[in-house]
Coordinates of C-alpha atoms in Angstrom, one line a residue:
M1 CA 28.1 24.0 2.3
P2 CA 26.0 25.4 -0.1
S3 CA 22.1 26.6 0.2
I4 CA 19.4 24.2 -0.7
P5 CA 19.2 26.8 -3.8
Q6 CA 22.3 26.5 -4.9
Q7 CA 22.3 22.8 -4.7
I8 CA 19.1 22.2 -6.7
K9 CA 20.7 24.6 -9.4
S10 CA 23.5 22.7 -9.3
A11 CA 21.9 19.4 -9.8
I12 CA 19.5 20.9 -12.5
D13 CA 23.1 21.9 -14.2
K14 CA 24.4 18.5 -14.4
S15 CA 21.3 16.6 -15.5
R16 CA 20.8 15.7 -18.9
H17 CA 17.5 13.9 -18.6
V18 CA 14.9 15.5 -16.3
L19 CA 11.5 13.8 -15.2
L20 CA 8.3 16.2 -13.8
H21 CA 4.8 14.5 -12.4
L22 CA 1.9 15.2 -11.5
H23 CA 0.6 14.1 -8.2
P24 CA -2.8 11.9 -8.2
G25 CA -5.5 13.9 -8.8
P26 CA -3.7 17.0 -9.5
D27 CA -5.1 20.6 -8.7
A28 CA -3.7 23.7 -9.6
D29 CA -0.7 24.1 -7.3
S30 CA 0.1 20.7 -8.6
V31 CA 0.4 21.7 -12.1
G32 CA 1.1 25.2 -11.9
S33 CA 4.5 24.5 -10.0
V34 CA 5.2 21.6 -12.4
L35 CA 4.5 23.5 -15.8
A36 CA 6.2 26.7 -14.5
F37 CA 9.8 24.3 -13.7
F38 CA 8.8 23.0 -17.2
H39 CA 8.8 26.3 -19.0
Y40 CA 12.2 27.2 -16.8
L41 CA 13.9 23.9 -17.7
K42 CA 13.2 24.3 -21.5
S43 CA 14.6 27.5 -21.6
I44 CA 17.9 26.4 -20.6
N45 CA 17.3 23.3 -22.8
K46 CA 17.1 20.8 -20.8
D47 CA 15.4 17.8 -22.1
V48 CA 12.6 17.4 -19.8
T49 CA 9.7 14.8 -19.8
L50 CA 6.3 16.0 -18.2
I51 CA 4.1 12.9 -17.4
S52 CA 0.3 13.2 -16.1
G53 CA 0.7 10.2 -13.3
D54 CA -2.3 8.5 -12.7
S55 CA -5.1 10.8 -13.2
N56 CA -6.3 12.7 -15.9
L57 CA -6.4 16.4 -16.1
S58 CA -9.7 18.7 -15.6
P59 CA -10.7 20.9 -18.2
N60 CA -9.4 24.1 -16.1
L61 CA -6.3 23.1 -15.8
M62 CA -5.6 22.2 -19.4
T63 CA -6.1 26.0 -20.2
L64 CA -2.9 26.8 -18.6
P65 CA 0.2 27.3 -20.5
G66 CA 2.0 24.4 -21.8
A67 CA -0.5 22.4 -20.4
D68 CA -0.1 20.2 -23.9
Q69 CA 3.0 19.0 -23.4
I70 CA 1.6 16.8 -20.6
L71 CA 2.5 12.9 -21.4
S72 CA -0.4 10.9 -20.8
K73 CA 1.8 8.1 -18.6
N74 CA 2.1 7.2 -15.0
Y75 CA 5.4 6.7 -13.1
F76 CA 5.2 2.7 -14.2
D77 CA 4.3 3.8 -17.9
I78 CA 8.0 5.2 -18.4
E79 CA 11.8 4.0 -18.0
V80 CA 12.5 5.8 -15.1
K81 CA 16.2 4.6 -15.3
D82 CA 16.3 6.6 -18.6
Y83 CA 16.4 10.0 -16.4
D84 CA 19.3 11.1 -14.1
L85 CA 17.1 14.2 -12.3
F86 CA 13.2 13.8 -10.8
I87 CA 11.8 16.7 -9.7
I88 CA 8.8 15.9 -7.6
L89 CA 6.7 19.0 -6.7
D90 CA 4.1 19.3 -4.2
S91 CA 4.3 15.9 -3.2
S92 CA 4.6 15.2 0.3
E93 CA 5.5 11.5 -0.2
T94 CA 5.7 8.8 -2.8
R95 CA 2.7 7.6 -2.9
Q96 CA 1.8 11.0 -4.4
I97 CA 4.1 10.0 -6.9
S98 CA 1.6 7.2 -8.0
K99 CA -0.5 5.2 -5.9
L100 CA -0.9 2.2 -8.3
K101 CA 2.5 0.4 -7.3
K102 CA 5.0 0.9 -4.7
V103 CA 7.1 3.8 -6.0
V104 CA 11.0 2.6 -5.9
F105 CA 14.0 5.1 -7.2
P106 CA 16.6 3.9 -9.3
K107 CA 20.0 4.2 -7.4
A108 CA 21.3 6.8 -9.5
L109 CA 18.3 8.9 -9.8
N110 CA 18.9 12.1 -8.3
T111 CA 16.0 13.5 -6.8
I112 CA 14.8 17.2 -5.7
V113 CA 11.2 17.9 -3.5
V114 CA 10.1 21.0 -3.4
D115 CA 6.6 21.1 -1.3
H116 CA 4.7 22.8 1.7
H117 CA 2.5 20.2 2.9
A118 CA 3.1 19.6 6.6
S119 CA 3.0 15.6 6.3
N120 CA 6.5 16.1 4.1
T121 CA 9.2 13.9 5.9
G122 CA 11.8 15.1 3.0
F123 CA 12.0 12.0 1.4
G124 CA 14.4 13.5 -1.5
Q125 CA 17.8 13.6 -1.8
I126 CA 17.6 17.6 -2.2
N127 CA 14.3 18.6 0.2
L128 CA 13.1 22.6 -0.2
I129 CA 10.4 22.3 2.1
D130 CA 8.3 25.6 3.6
K131 CA 5.4 23.9 5.6
T132 CA 4.1 27.5 6.0
S133 CA 3.7 28.3 2.6
P134 CA 0.1 28.4 1.0
A135 CA 1.6 26.9 -2.3
T136 CA 4.0 25.1 -3.7
C137 CA 3.9 27.7 -6.6
Q138 CA 5.0 30.7 -4.1
I139 CA 8.0 28.4 -2.6
L140 CA 9.1 28.2 -6.7
F141 CA 8.4 31.9 -7.0
E142 CA 11.2 32.7 -4.0
L143 CA 13.6 29.6 -5.6
F144 CA 13.5 31.0 -9.2
T145 CA 13.8 34.7 -7.4
E146 CA 16.7 34.2 -5.3
L147 CA 18.4 32.1 -8.2
K148 CA 18.1 35.0 -10.4
I149 CA 15.7 33.1 -13.0
K150 CA 13.6 35.2 -15.5
I151 CA 9.7 34.9 -14.8
T152 CA 8.2 34.9 -17.8
S153 CA 4.7 35.6 -18.8
E154 CA 3.8 31.8 -19.2
I155 CA 5.8 31.1 -15.5
A156 CA 3.9 33.7 -13.7
T157 CA 0.5 32.7 -15.3
C158 CA 1.2 29.1 -14.0
L159 CA 2.6 30.3 -10.3
F160 CA -0.1 32.7 -9.8
A161 CA -3.0 29.8 -10.8
G162 CA -1.4 27.5 -8.1
I163 CA -0.8 29.8 -5.3
Y164 CA -4.7 31.5 -5.8
A165 CA -5.8 28.0 -6.2
D166 CA -4.2 26.3 -3.1
S167 CA -4.7 29.5 -0.8
G168 CA -8.4 29.3 -1.5
G169 CA -8.7 32.7 -3.4
F170 CA -6.5 33.8 -0.2
K171 CA -8.9 32.8 1.7
Y172 CA -6.7 30.3 3.8
S173 CA -5.0 31.1 7.3
S174 CA -2.0 30.6 5.6
T175 CA -1.8 33.3 2.8
S176 CA 0.0 36.0 4.0
S177 CA 1.2 39.5 3.0
K178 CA 4.3 37.9 1.4
T179 CA 1.6 36.1 -0.8
F180 CA -0.1 39.1 -2.1
S181 CA 3.1 40.8 -2.5
I182 CA 4.4 37.5 -4.5
C183 CA 0.8 37.6 -6.6
A184 CA 1.5 41.6 -7.0
K185 CA 4.6 40.7 -9.1
L186 CA 3.3 37.9 -10.6
T187 CA 0.5 40.2 -12.3
K188 CA 2.7 42.6 -13.6
I189 CA 4.1 40.1 -15.4
A190 CA 1.4 38.6 -16.8
P191 CA -1.6 41.2 -16.0
N192 CA -4.2 38.9 -17.5
F193 CA -4.8 37.0 -14.0
S194 CA -8.4 37.8 -14.1
Q195 CA -8.6 35.5 -17.0
T196 CA -6.5 33.1 -15.3
I197 CA -8.9 32.9 -12.5
F198 CA -11.8 32.7 -14.8
N199 CA -10.4 29.9 -16.6
L200 CA -9.8 28.1 -13.4
E201 CA -13.7 28.5 -11.9
N202 CA -15.6 28.4 -15.3
N203 CA -14.4 25.5 -17.4
D204 CA -16.7 23.0 -16.1
R205 CA -18.3 20.0 -17.5
P206 CA -22.2 19.6 -18.0
E207 CA -22.1 16.3 -15.6
R208 CA -20.5 18.5 -12.8
P209 CA -23.6 20.5 -11.2
K210 CA -25.6 16.7 -11.4
L211 CA -22.7 15.2 -9.1
L212 CA -23.2 18.3 -7.0
G213 CA -26.8 17.6 -6.6
L214 CA -26.4 14.3 -5.6
H215 CA -23.3 15.4 -3.0
L216 CA -26.0 18.0 -1.5
N217 CA -28.9 15.5 -1.1
N218 CA -26.9 13.4 0.9
I219 CA -25.5 15.5 4.1
K220 CA -25.6 13.9 7.2
T221 CA -24.5 15.6 10.3
Y222 CA -22.5 14.0 13.3
F223 CA -21.0 14.9 16.6
N224 CA -24.2 17.3 17.7
Y225 CA -24.3 18.6 14.3
R226 CA -20.6 19.9 14.3
V227 CA -19.5 17.8 11.6
A228 CA -20.9 16.9 8.3
I229 CA -20.6 14.6 5.7
S230 CA -21.6 13.8 2.4
A231 CA -21.1 10.1 1.1
L232 CA -22.1 9.1 -2.3
P233 CA -21.7 5.2 -3.0
Q234 CA -20.4 4.3 -6.5
K235 CA -24.0 2.8 -7.3
L236 CA -25.7 6.1 -7.3
V237 CA -22.7 7.8 -9.4
Y238 CA -23.2 5.2 -12.2
K239 CA -26.3 4.9 -12.0
N240 CA -26.7 8.8 -13.1
N241 CA -23.9 7.8 -15.8
L242 CA -21.5 10.1 -13.8
N243 CA -17.7 9.6 -13.0
S244 CA -15.7 10.7 -9.5
D245 CA -14.7 14.1 -9.5
D246 CA -11.6 15.3 -7.2
S247 CA -12.7 19.1 -7.4
V248 CA -16.4 18.5 -6.8
N249 CA -15.4 16.6 -3.8
S250 CA -13.7 19.9 -2.7
E251 CA -16.1 21.9 -3.2
I252 CA -18.6 20.4 -1.6
A253 CA -16.1 20.0 1.5
N254 CA -15.9 23.5 1.5
T255 CA -19.4 24.2 1.2
L256 CA -20.1 21.9 4.2
K257 CA -17.8 24.0 6.4
S258 CA -19.4 27.5 5.4
V259 CA -22.1 26.6 7.4
V260 CA -22.4 28.1 10.3
G261 CA -21.8 25.3 13.3
W262 CA -20.4 22.7 10.9
E263 CA -17.4 23.0 12.2
I264 CA -15.8 20.1 9.9
G265 CA -17.1 19.6 6.3
I266 CA -16.0 15.6 4.6
S267 CA -16.4 14.6 1.0
M268 CA -16.7 11.0 0.4
I269 CA -17.1 9.6 -2.9
E270 CA -16.7 5.8 -3.7
A271 CA -14.6 5.8 -6.9
G272 CA -14.2 2.1 -7.4
K273 CA -14.1 -0.9 -5.5
N274 CA -12.2 -0.4 -2.2
K275 CA -11.4 2.9 -3.5
V276 CA -13.2 6.1 -1.5
K277 CA -12.1 9.8 -2.3
V278 CA -12.0 11.9 1.0
S279 CA -12.0 15.7 1.3
F280 CA -11.4 17.4 4.4
R281 CA -12.1 21.1 5.5
T282 CA -12.5 23.0 8.4
R283 CA -13.8 26.5 9.7
D284 CA -11.3 26.5 12.4
S285 CA -7.8 24.9 11.7
E286 CA -6.6 25.8 15.0
K287 CA -8.8 24.0 17.0
F288 CA -9.5 21.3 14.3
D289 CA -6.4 19.9 12.2
V290 CA -7.9 18.0 9.5
A291 CA -4.5 17.0 8.0
A292 CA -4.1 15.3 11.7
I293 CA -7.6 13.8 11.0
A294 CA -6.8 12.5 7.4
S295 CA -3.4 11.1 8.5
A296 CA -5.5 9.2 11.5
T297 CA -7.3 7.3 8.8
G298 CA -4.1 6.0 7.9
F299 CA -4.6 7.0 4.3
G300 CA -4.6 10.7 4.2
G301 CA -2.8 13.5 4.8
G302 CA -2.1 17.6 3.6
H303 CA -3.2 21.0 5.8
M304 CA -4.8 21.8 8.7
A305 CA -7.2 23.7 7.0
A306 CA -7.6 21.3 4.0
A307 CA -6.8 17.8 3.3
G308 CA -7.4 14.4 1.6
A309 CA -7.1 10.6 1.6
L310 CA -7.9 8.0 -0.3
I311 CA -9.3 4.7 1.7
P312 CA -8.9 1.3 0.5
Q313 CA -12.2 0.1 1.9
P314 CA -16.0 0.0 1.1
L315 CA -17.5 3.4 1.6
T316 CA -19.4 2.5 4.7
K317 CA -16.4 1.0 6.6
A318 CA -14.4 3.9 5.3
K319 CA -16.8 6.2 7.0
R320 CA -16.9 4.8 10.1
L321 CA -12.9 4.7 9.5
V322 CA -13.3 8.8 9.4
L323 CA -15.5 8.9 12.0
R324 CA -13.4 6.8 14.7
A325 CA -10.3 9.2 13.6
I326 CA -12.3 12.3 14.8
S327 CA -13.5 10.4 17.8
R328 CA -10.0 9.8 18.9
L329 CA -8.7 13.3 18.0
H330 CA -11.6 15.1 19.7
P331 CA -13.4 13.4 22.3
E332 CA -14.5 16.9 23.3
L333 CA -17.2 16.7 20.3
G334 CA -18.9 14.1 22.2
K335 CA -20.6 10.4 20.3
A336 CA -20.9 10.5 16.6

């Protein structure tokens, strides 16, 4: 039987119309991996469509090469039956394709899943999943290398961006010597990597620091000061003429877990009626697997050190759900 990389190449060679997508609340690994694959498919003259999915792109991700080719459509805006191959990147389940409705694949649609999330069960016809990898972009580098696919400057920039961002700037425990070796090769191909990092980290809107300030003013601690949570109600966000921002959620959670003694940092924002976005981070993923906590809410997942959830409940109930999940998984923390 052919190897998984060879199966992927065969499926691509046989395809005529290829679909790519971004997961809801796309991050640099989602956008970087999809754009890298987009550039490769265009180089071999494939008819490829790249859709934004449920969310808009943040300004920093629009700086990646090829981002202007992303169509502002979700899975249900297009005729999926017009495609014979769907390449699903950086998505652990079909709800990461769209959360608007249940995603169903047409029978004739071939599917390839490439991902690194621990919660991925392999829902594609062909699955390339490495749960030890810090980023889907790292898996793609290895895939492209094995298949002898030329990594251009555009592809290298996209892959580097995804690896850098999803490894937490090389700070997460999933970062390995292999990660640095791969990034060294990518930066030889695309030497302007410092500009790529600058673009990722310095393209904020004026509203962003205001939203950060609101979060920082709403921090409460639980479980004997070992868990810190910032929870913003929708009315407070709207009162200040702001919108929910997934990247702010992640940044706040990272800030909270950076405090000595706060083992878990959680950021929550009410983004609509019965719609709460949650970001989980931990100082010690061996002790506190936040992917397990997110999964225990029934509405999330991710990695041991960094996870997320979208809870279809009011903020107060969503917060109680999160606290119960922590209590159930970590009784050693005591009462909330």
